[in-house]
PDB file of C-alpha atoms in Angstrom:
ATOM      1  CA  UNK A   1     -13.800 132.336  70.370  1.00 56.00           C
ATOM      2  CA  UNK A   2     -10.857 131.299  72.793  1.00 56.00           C
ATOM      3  CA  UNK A   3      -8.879 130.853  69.760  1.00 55.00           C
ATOM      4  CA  UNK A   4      -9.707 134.172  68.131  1.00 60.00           C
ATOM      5  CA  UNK A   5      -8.852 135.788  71.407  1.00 56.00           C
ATOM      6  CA  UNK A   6      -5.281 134.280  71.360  1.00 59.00           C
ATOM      7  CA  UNK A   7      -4.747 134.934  68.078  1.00 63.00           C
ATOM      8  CA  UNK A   8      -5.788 138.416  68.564  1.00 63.00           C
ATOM      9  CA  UNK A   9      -3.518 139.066  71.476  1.00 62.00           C
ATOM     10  CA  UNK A  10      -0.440 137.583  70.094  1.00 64.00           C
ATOM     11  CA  UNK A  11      -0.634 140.017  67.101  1.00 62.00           C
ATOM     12  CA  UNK A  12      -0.896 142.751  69.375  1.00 67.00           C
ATOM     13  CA  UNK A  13       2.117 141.480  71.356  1.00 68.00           C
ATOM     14  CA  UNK A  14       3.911 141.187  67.965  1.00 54.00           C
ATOM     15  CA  UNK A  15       2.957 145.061  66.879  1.00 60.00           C
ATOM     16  CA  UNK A  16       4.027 146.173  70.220  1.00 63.00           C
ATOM     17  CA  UNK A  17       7.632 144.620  69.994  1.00 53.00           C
ATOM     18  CA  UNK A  18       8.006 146.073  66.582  1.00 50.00           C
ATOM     19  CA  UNK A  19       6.769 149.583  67.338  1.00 54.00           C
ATOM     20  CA  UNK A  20       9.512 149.221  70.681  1.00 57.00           C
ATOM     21  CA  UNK A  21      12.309 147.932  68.042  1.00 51.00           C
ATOM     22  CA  UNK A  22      10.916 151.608  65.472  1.00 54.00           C
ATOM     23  CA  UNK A  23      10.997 153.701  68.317  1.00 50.00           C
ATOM     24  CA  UNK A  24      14.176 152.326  69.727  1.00 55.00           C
ATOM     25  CA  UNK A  25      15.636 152.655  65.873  1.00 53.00           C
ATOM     26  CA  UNK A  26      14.983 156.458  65.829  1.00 52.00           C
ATOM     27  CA  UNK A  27      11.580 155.559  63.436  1.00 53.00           C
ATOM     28  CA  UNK A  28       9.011 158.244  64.842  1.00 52.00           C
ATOM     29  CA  UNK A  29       7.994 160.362  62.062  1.00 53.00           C
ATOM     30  CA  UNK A  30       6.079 163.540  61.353  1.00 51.00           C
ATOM     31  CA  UNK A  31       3.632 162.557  58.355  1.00 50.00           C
ATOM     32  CA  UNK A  32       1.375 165.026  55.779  1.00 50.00           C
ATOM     33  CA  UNK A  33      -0.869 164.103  53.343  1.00 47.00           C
ATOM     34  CA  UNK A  34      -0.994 165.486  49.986  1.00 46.00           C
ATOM     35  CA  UNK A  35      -3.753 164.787  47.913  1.00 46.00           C
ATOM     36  CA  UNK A  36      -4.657 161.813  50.072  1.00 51.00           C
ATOM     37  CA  UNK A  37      -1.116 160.356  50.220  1.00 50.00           C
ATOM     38  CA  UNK A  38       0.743 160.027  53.225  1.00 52.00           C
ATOM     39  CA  UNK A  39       4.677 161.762  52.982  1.00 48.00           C
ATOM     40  CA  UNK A  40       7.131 162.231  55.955  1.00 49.00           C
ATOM     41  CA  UNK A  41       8.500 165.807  56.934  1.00 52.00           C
ATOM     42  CA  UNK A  42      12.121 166.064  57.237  1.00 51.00           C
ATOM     43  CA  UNK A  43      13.436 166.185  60.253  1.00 55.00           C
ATOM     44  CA  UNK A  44      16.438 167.884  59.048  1.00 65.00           C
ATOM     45  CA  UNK A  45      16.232 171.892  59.986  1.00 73.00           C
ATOM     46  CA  UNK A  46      16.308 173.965  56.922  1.00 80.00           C
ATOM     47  CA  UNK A  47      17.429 177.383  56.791  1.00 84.00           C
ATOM     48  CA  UNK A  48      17.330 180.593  54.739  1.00 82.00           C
ATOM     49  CA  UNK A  49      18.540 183.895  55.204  1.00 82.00           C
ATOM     50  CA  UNK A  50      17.972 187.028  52.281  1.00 89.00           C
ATOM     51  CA  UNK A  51      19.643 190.442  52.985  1.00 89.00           C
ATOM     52  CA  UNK A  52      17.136 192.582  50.611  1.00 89.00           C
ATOM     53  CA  UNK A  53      19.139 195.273  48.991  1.00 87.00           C
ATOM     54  CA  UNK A  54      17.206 198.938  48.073  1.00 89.00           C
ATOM     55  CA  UNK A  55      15.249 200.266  50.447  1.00 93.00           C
ATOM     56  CA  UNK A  56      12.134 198.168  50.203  1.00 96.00           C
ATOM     57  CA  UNK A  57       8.675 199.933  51.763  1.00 97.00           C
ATOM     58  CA  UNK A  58       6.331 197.274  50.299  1.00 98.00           C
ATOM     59  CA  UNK A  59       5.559 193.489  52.310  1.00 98.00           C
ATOM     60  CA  UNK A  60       3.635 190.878  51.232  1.00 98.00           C
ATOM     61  CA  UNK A  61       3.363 187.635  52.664  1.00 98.00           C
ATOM     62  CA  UNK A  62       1.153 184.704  52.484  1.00 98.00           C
ATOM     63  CA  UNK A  63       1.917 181.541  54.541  1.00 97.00           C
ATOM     64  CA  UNK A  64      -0.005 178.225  56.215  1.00 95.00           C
ATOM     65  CA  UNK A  65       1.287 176.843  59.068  1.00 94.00           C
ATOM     66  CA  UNK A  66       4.085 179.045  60.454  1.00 95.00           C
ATOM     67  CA  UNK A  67       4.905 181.198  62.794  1.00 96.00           C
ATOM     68  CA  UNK A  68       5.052 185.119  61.289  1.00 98.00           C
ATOM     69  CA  UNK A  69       7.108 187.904  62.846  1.00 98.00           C
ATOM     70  CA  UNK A  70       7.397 191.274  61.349  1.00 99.00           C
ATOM     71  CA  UNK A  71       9.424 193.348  63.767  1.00 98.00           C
ATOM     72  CA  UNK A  72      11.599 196.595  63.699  1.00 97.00           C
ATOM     73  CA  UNK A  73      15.572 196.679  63.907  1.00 96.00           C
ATOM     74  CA  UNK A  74      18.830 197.671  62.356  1.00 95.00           C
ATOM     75  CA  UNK A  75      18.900 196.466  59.216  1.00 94.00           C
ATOM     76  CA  UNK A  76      16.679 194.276  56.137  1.00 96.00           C
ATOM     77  CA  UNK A  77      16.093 191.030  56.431  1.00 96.00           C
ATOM     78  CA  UNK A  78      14.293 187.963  55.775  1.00 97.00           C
ATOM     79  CA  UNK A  79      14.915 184.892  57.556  1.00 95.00           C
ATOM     80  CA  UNK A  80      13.224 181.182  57.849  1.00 94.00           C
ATOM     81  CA  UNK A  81      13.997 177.952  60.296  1.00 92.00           C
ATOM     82  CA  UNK A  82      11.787 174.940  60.355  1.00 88.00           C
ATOM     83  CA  UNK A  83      11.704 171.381  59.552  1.00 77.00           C
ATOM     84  CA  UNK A  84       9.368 172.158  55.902  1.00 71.00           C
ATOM     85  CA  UNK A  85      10.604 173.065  52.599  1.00 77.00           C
ATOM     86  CA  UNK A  86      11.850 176.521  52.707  1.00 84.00           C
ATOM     87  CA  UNK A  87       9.531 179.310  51.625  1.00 90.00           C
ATOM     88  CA  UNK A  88       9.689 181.500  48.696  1.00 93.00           C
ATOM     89  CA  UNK A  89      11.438 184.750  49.132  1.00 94.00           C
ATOM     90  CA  UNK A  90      11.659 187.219  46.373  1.00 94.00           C
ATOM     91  CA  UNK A  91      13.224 190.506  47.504  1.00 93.00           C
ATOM     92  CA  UNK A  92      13.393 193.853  45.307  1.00 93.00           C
ATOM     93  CA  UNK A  93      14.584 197.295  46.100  1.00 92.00           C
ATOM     94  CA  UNK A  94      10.692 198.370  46.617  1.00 95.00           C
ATOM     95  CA  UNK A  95       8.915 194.873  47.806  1.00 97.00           C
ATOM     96  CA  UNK A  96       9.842 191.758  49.801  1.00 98.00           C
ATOM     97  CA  UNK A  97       7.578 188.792  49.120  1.00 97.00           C
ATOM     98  CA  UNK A  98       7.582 186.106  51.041  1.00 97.00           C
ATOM     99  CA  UNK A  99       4.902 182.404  50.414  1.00 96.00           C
ATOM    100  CA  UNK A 100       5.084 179.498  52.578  1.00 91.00           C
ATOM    101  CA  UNK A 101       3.172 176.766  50.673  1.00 77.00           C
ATOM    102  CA  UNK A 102       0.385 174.616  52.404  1.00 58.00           C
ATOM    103  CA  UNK A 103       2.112 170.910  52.860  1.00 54.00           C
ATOM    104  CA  UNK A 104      -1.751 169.725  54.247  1.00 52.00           C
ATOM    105  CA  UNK A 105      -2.561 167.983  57.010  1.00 48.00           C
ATOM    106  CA  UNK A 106      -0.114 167.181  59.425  1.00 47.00           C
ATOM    107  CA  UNK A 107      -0.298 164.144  61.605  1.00 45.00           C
ATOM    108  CA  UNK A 108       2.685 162.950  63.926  1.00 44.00           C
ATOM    109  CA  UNK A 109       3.769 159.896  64.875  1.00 46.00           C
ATOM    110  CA  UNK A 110       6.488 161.152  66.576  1.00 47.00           C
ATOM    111  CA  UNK A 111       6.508 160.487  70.682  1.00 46.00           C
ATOM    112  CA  UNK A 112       8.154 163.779  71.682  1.00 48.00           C
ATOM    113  CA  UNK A 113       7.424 167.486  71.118  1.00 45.00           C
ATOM    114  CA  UNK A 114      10.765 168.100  69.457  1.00 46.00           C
ATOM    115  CA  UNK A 115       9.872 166.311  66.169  1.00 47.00           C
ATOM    116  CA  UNK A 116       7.228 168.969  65.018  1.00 53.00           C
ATOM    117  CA  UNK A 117       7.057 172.984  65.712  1.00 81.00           C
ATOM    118  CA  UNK A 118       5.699 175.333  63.241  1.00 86.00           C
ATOM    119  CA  UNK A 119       8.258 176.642  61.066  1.00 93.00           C
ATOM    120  CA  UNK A 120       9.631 180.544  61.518  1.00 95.00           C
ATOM    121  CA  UNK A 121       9.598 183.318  59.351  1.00 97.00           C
ATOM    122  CA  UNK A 122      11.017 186.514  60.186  1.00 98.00           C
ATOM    123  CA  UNK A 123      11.123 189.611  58.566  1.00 98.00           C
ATOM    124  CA  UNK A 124      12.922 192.567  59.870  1.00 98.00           C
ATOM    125  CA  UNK A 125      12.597 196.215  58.893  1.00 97.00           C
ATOM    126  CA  UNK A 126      14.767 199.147  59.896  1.00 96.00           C
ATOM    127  CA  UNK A 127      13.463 201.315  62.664  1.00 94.00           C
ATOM    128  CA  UNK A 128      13.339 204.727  60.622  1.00 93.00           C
ATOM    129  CA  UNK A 129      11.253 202.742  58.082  1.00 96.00           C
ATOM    130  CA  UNK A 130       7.355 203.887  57.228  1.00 97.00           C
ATOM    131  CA  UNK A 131       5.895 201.016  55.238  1.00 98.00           C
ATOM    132  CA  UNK A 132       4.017 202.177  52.672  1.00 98.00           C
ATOM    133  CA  UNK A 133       1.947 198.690  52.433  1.00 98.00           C
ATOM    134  CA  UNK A 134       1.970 195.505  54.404  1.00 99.00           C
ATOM    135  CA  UNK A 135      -0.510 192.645  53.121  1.00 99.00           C
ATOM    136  CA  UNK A 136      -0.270 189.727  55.014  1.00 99.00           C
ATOM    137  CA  UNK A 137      -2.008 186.587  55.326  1.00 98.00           C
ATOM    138  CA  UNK A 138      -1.761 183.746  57.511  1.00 98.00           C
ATOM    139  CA  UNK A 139      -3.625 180.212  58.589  1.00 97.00           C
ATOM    140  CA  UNK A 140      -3.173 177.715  61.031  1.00 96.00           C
ATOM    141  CA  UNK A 141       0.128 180.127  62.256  1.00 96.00           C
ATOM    142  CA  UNK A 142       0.755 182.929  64.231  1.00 97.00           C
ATOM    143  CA  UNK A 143       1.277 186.586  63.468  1.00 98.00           C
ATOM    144  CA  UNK A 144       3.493 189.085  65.340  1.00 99.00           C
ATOM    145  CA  UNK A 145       4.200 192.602  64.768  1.00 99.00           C
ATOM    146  CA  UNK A 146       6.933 194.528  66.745  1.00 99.00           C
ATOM    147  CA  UNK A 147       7.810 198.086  66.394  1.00 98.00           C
ATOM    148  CA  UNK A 148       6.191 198.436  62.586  1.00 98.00           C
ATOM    149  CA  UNK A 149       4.785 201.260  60.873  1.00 98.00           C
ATOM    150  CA  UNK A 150       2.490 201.084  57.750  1.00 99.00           C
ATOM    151  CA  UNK A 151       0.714 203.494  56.610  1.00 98.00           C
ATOM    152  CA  UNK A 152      -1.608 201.103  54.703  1.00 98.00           C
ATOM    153  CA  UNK A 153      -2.286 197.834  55.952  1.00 98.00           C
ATOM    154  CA  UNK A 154      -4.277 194.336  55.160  1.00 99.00           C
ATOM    155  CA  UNK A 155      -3.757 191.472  57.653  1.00 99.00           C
ATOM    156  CA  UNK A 156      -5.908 187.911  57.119  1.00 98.00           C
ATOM    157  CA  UNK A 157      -5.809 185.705  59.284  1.00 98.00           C
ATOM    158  CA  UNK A 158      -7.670 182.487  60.008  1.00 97.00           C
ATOM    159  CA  UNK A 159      -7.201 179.802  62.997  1.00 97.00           C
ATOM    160  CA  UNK A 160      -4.444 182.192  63.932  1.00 97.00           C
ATOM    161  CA  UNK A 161      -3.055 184.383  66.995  1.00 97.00           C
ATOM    162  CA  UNK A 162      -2.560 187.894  66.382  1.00 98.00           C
ATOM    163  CA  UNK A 163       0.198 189.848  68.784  1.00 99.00           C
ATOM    164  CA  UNK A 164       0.437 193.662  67.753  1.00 99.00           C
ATOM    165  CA  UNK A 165       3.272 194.945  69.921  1.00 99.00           C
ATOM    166  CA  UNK A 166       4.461 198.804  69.775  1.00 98.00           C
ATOM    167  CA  UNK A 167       2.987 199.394  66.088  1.00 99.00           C
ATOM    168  CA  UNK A 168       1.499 201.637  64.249  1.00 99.00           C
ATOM    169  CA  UNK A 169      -1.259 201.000  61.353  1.00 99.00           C
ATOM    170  CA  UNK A 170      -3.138 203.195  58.842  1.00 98.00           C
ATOM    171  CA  UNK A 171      -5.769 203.143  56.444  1.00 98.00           C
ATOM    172  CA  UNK A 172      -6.789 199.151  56.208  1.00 97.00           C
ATOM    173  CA  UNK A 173      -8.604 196.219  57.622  1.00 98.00           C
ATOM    174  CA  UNK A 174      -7.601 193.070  59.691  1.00 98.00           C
ATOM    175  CA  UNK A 175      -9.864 190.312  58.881  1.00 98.00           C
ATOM    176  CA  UNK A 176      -9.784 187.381  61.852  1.00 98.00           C
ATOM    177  CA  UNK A 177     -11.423 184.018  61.875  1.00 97.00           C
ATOM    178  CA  UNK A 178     -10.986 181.779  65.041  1.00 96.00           C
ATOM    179  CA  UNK A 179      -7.969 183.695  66.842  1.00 95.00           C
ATOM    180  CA  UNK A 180      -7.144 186.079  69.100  1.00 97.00           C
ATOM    181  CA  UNK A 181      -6.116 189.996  69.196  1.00 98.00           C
ATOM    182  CA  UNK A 182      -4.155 191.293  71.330  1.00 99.00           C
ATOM    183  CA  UNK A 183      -2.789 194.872  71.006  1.00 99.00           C
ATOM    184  CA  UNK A 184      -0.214 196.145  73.260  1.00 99.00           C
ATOM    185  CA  UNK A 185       2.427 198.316  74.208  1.00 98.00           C
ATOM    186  CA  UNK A 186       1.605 201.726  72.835  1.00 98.00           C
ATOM    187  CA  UNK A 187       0.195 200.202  69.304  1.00 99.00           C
ATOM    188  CA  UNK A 188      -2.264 202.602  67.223  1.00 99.00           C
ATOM    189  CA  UNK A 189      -4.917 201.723  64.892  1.00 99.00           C
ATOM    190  CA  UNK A 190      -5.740 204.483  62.597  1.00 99.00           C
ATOM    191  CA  UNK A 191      -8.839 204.349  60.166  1.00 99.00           C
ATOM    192  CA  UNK A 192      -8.994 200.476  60.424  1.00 98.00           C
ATOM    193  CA  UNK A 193     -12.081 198.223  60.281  1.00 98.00           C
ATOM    194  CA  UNK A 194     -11.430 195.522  61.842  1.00 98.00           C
ATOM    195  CA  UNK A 195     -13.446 192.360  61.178  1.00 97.00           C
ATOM    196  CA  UNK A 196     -13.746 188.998  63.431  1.00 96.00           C
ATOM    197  CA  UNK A 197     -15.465 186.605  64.536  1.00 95.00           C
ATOM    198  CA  UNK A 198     -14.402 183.664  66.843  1.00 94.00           C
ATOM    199  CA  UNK A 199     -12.375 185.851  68.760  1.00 96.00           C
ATOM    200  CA  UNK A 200     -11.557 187.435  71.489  1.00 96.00           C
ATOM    201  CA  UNK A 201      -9.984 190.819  71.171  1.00 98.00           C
ATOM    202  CA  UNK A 202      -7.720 192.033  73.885  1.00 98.00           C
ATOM    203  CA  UNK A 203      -6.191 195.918  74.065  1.00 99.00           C
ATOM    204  CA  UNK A 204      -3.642 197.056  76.664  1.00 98.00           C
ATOM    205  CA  UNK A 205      -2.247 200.650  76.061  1.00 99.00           C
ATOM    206  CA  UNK A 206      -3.731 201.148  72.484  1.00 99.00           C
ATOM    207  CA  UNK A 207      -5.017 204.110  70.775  1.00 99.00           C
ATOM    208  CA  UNK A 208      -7.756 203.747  68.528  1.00 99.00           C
ATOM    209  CA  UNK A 209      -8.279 206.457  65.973  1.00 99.00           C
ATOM    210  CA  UNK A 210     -11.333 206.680  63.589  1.00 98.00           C
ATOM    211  CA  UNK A 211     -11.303 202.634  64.337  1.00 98.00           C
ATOM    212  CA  UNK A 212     -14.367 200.301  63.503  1.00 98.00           C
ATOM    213  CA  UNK A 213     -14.455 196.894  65.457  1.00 98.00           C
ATOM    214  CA  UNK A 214     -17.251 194.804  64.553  1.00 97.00           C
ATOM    215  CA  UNK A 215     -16.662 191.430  66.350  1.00 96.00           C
ATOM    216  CA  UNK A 216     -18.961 188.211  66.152  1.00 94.00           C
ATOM    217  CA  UNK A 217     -18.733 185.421  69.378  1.00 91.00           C
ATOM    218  CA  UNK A 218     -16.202 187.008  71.471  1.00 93.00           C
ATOM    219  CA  UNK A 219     -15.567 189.622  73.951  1.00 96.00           C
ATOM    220  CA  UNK A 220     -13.383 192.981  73.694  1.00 97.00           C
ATOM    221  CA  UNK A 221     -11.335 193.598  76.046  1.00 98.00           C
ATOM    222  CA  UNK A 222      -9.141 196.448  77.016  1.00 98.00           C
ATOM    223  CA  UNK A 223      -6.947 198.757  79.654  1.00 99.00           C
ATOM    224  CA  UNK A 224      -5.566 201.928  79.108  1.00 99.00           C
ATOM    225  CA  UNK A 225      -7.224 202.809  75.767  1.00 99.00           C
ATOM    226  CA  UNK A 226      -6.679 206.485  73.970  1.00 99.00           C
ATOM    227  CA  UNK A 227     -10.016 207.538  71.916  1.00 99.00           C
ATOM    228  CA  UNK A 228      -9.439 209.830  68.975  1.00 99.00           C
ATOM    229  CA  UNK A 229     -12.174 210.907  66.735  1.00 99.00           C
ATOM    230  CA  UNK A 230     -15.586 208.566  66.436  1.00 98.00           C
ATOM    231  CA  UNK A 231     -14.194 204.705  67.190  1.00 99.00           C
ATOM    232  CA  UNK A 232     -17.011 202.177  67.288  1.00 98.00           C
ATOM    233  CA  UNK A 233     -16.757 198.723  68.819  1.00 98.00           C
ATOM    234  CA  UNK A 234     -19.547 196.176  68.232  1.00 96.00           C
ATOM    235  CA  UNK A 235     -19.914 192.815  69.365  1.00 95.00           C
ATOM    236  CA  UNK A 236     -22.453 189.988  68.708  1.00 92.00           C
ATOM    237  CA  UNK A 237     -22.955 186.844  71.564  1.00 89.00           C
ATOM    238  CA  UNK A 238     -19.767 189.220  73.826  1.00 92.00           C
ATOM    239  CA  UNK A 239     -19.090 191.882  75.947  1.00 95.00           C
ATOM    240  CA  UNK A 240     -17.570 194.781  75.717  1.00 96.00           C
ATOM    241  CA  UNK A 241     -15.642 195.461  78.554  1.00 97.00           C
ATOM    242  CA  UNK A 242     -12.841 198.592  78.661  1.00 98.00           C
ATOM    243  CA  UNK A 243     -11.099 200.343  82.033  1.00 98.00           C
ATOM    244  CA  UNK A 244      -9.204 203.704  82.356  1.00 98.00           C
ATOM    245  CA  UNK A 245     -10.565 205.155  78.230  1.00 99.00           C
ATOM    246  CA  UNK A 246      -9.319 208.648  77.488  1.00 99.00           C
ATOM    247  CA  UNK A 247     -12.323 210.103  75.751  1.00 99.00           C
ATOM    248  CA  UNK A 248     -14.708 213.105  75.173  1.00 99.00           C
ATOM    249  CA  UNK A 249     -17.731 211.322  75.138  1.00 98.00           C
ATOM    250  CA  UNK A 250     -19.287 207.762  75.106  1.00 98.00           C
ATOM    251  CA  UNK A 251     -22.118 206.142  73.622  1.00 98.00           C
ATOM    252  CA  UNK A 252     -23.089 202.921  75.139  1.00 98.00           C
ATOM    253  CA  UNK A 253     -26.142 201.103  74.056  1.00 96.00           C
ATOM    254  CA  UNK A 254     -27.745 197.109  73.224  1.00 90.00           C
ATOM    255  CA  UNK A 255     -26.957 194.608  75.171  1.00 79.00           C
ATOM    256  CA  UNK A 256     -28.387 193.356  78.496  1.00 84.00           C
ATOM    257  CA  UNK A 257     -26.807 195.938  80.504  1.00 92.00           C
ATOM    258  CA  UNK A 258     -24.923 199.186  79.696  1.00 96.00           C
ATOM    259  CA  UNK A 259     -22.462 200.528  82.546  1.00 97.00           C
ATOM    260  CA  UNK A 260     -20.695 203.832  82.616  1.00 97.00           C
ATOM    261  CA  UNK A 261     -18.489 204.559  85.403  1.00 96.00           C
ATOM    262  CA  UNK A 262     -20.853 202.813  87.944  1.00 95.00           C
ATOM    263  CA  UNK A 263     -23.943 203.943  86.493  1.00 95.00           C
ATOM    264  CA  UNK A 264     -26.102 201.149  85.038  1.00 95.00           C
ATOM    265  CA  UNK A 265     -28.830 201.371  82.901  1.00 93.00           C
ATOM    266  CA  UNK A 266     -30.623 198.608  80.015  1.00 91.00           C
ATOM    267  CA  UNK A 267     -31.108 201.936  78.197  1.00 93.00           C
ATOM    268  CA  UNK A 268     -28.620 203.672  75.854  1.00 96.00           C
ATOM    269  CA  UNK A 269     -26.178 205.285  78.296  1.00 97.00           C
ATOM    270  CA  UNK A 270     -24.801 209.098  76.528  1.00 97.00           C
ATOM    271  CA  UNK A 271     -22.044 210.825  78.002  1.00 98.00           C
ATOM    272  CA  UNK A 272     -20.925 214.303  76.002  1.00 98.00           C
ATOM    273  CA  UNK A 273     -22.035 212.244  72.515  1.00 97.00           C
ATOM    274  CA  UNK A 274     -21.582 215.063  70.473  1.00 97.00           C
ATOM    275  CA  UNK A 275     -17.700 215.889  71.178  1.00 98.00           C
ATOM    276  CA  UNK A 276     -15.427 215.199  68.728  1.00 98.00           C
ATOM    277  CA  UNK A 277     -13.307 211.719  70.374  1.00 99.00           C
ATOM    278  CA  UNK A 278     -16.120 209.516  71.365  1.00 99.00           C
ATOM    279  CA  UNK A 279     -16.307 205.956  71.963  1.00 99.00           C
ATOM    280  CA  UNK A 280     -19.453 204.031  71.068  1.00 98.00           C
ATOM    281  CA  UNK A 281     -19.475 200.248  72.320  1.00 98.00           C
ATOM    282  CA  UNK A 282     -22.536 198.474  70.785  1.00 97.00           C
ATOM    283  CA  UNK A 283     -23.639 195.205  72.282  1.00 94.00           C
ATOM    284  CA  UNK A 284     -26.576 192.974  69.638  1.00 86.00           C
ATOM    285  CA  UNK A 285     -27.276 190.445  71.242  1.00 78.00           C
ATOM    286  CA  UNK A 286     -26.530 188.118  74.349  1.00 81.00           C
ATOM    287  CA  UNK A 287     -23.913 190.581  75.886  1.00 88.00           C
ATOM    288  CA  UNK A 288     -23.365 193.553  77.594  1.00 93.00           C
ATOM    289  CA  UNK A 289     -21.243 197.499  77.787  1.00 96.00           C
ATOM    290  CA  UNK A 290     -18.792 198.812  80.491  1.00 97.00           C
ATOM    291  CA  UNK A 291     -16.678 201.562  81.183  1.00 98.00           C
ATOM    292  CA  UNK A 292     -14.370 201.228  84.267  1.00 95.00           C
TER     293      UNK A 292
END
């Protein structure tokens, strides 16, 4: 046993001065697998830049594992930065398309933070522009919208932040798996369903027009919200929690407790229900309603 225990030791000693002398000789590496078989990301930054030419009113992008920003500026353009195979951009004068392809799972064997960050794609849009469609979808990333307008929309995201940030979207549906929400900074939702569930949903100066929430283990969220026509926001296993709401009327009801404005009740709570801009939060189970 003695013998097994020296043996055992001096191999360790031996790995340990040869992952030193690797380290030492720049060999930390950032490793996928594909299909079962290990391959090493490039270290080496690669970069792409597209100037679209027309006047496209049409996105579409689909991407794993990067980090998605659609904002408002001067001029078209589509740019990427990360350490992973450039994307695929394809730019007409009506559509920009942009894929990032899945490179699997990534597991680093680098010893610093530098070595690995999720790669960037930006997209920017002029500020007079009205998009007639954005479709995006995104996993394992993160999603930010700044200063867009669509009038038809179609976000998907799963394992992945969402940051809506002085926008304005029509006539869609954002579909969230394991994330977060947050809306901010004057955006609007206008006849969207939204549909989530592992997440928590955060507003702050947002108006909600002929919006559906229906939201499944998390909470909502929200300060400074504008009603306009019939929004309903349901949650399953959360709360629903909203101060300062411009509104005709509210409809509060499910839920352990319902609270309007100080007044608490387990029974449906109905405030001027019949008005035209009402706000109905609907708790099912393990959860409660209040209006601050």
């Amino acid at each position: 046993m003695k013998k097994m225990l020296k043996i055992g030791g001096g191999l360790l000693l031996v790995g340990l001065v040869l992952l030193l002398i690797g380290l030492f000789n720049h060999g930390n590496r950032i490793v996928t697998f594909q299909s079962g078989r290990p391959m090493i990301v490039s270290t080496k930054k690669q970069t792409a830049h597209v100037i679209p030419q027309g006047n496209p009113q049409k996105i579409h992008v689909d991407a794993t594992g990067a980090q998605v920003t659609i904002r408002r500026g001067t001029k078209y353009q589509v740019s990427f930065s990360g350490r992973q195979p450039r994307p695929q951009i394809k730019a007409t004068k009506d559509e920009i398309f942009v894929k990032a392809k899945d490179h699997g799972g990534v597991v680093s064997l680098a010893f610093n933070d530098e070595n690995y960050t999720l790669p960037r794609i930006e997209i920017t849009v002029p500020a007079a522009v009205e998009l007639k469609q954005l479709t995006v979808n995104v996993t394992d990333g993160v999603l930010h919208l700044d200063g867009v307008t669509a009038k038809q929309t179609a976000l998907t995201t799963s394992d992945t932040d969402i940051t809506l940030s002085r926008s304005s979207l029509e006539d869609g549906k954002l579909d969230i798996t394991d994330g977060e929400l947050v809306g901010q900074n004057g955006t609007s939702l206008k006849q969207i369903s939204v549909r989530s569930s592992d997440t928590d949903v955060d507003f702050h100066q947002v108006t909600l027009d002929g919006t559906n929430i229906d939201n499944a283990d998390g909470d909502v969220e929200g300060n400074d919200i504008t009603i306009s026509n019939r929004v309903t926001i349901r949650t399953s296993d959360g709360d629903n929690e909203l101060r300062n709401v411009t509104a005709q009327g509210f409809i509060l009801r499910g839920g352990d407790e319902n609270v309007l404005h100080g007044h608490h009740s387990s029974d449906t709570i109905r405030d001027h229900a019949e008005a035209q801009d009402v706000l109905e939060l609907i708790t099912n189970s393990d959860g409660g309603n209040e209006i601050m």
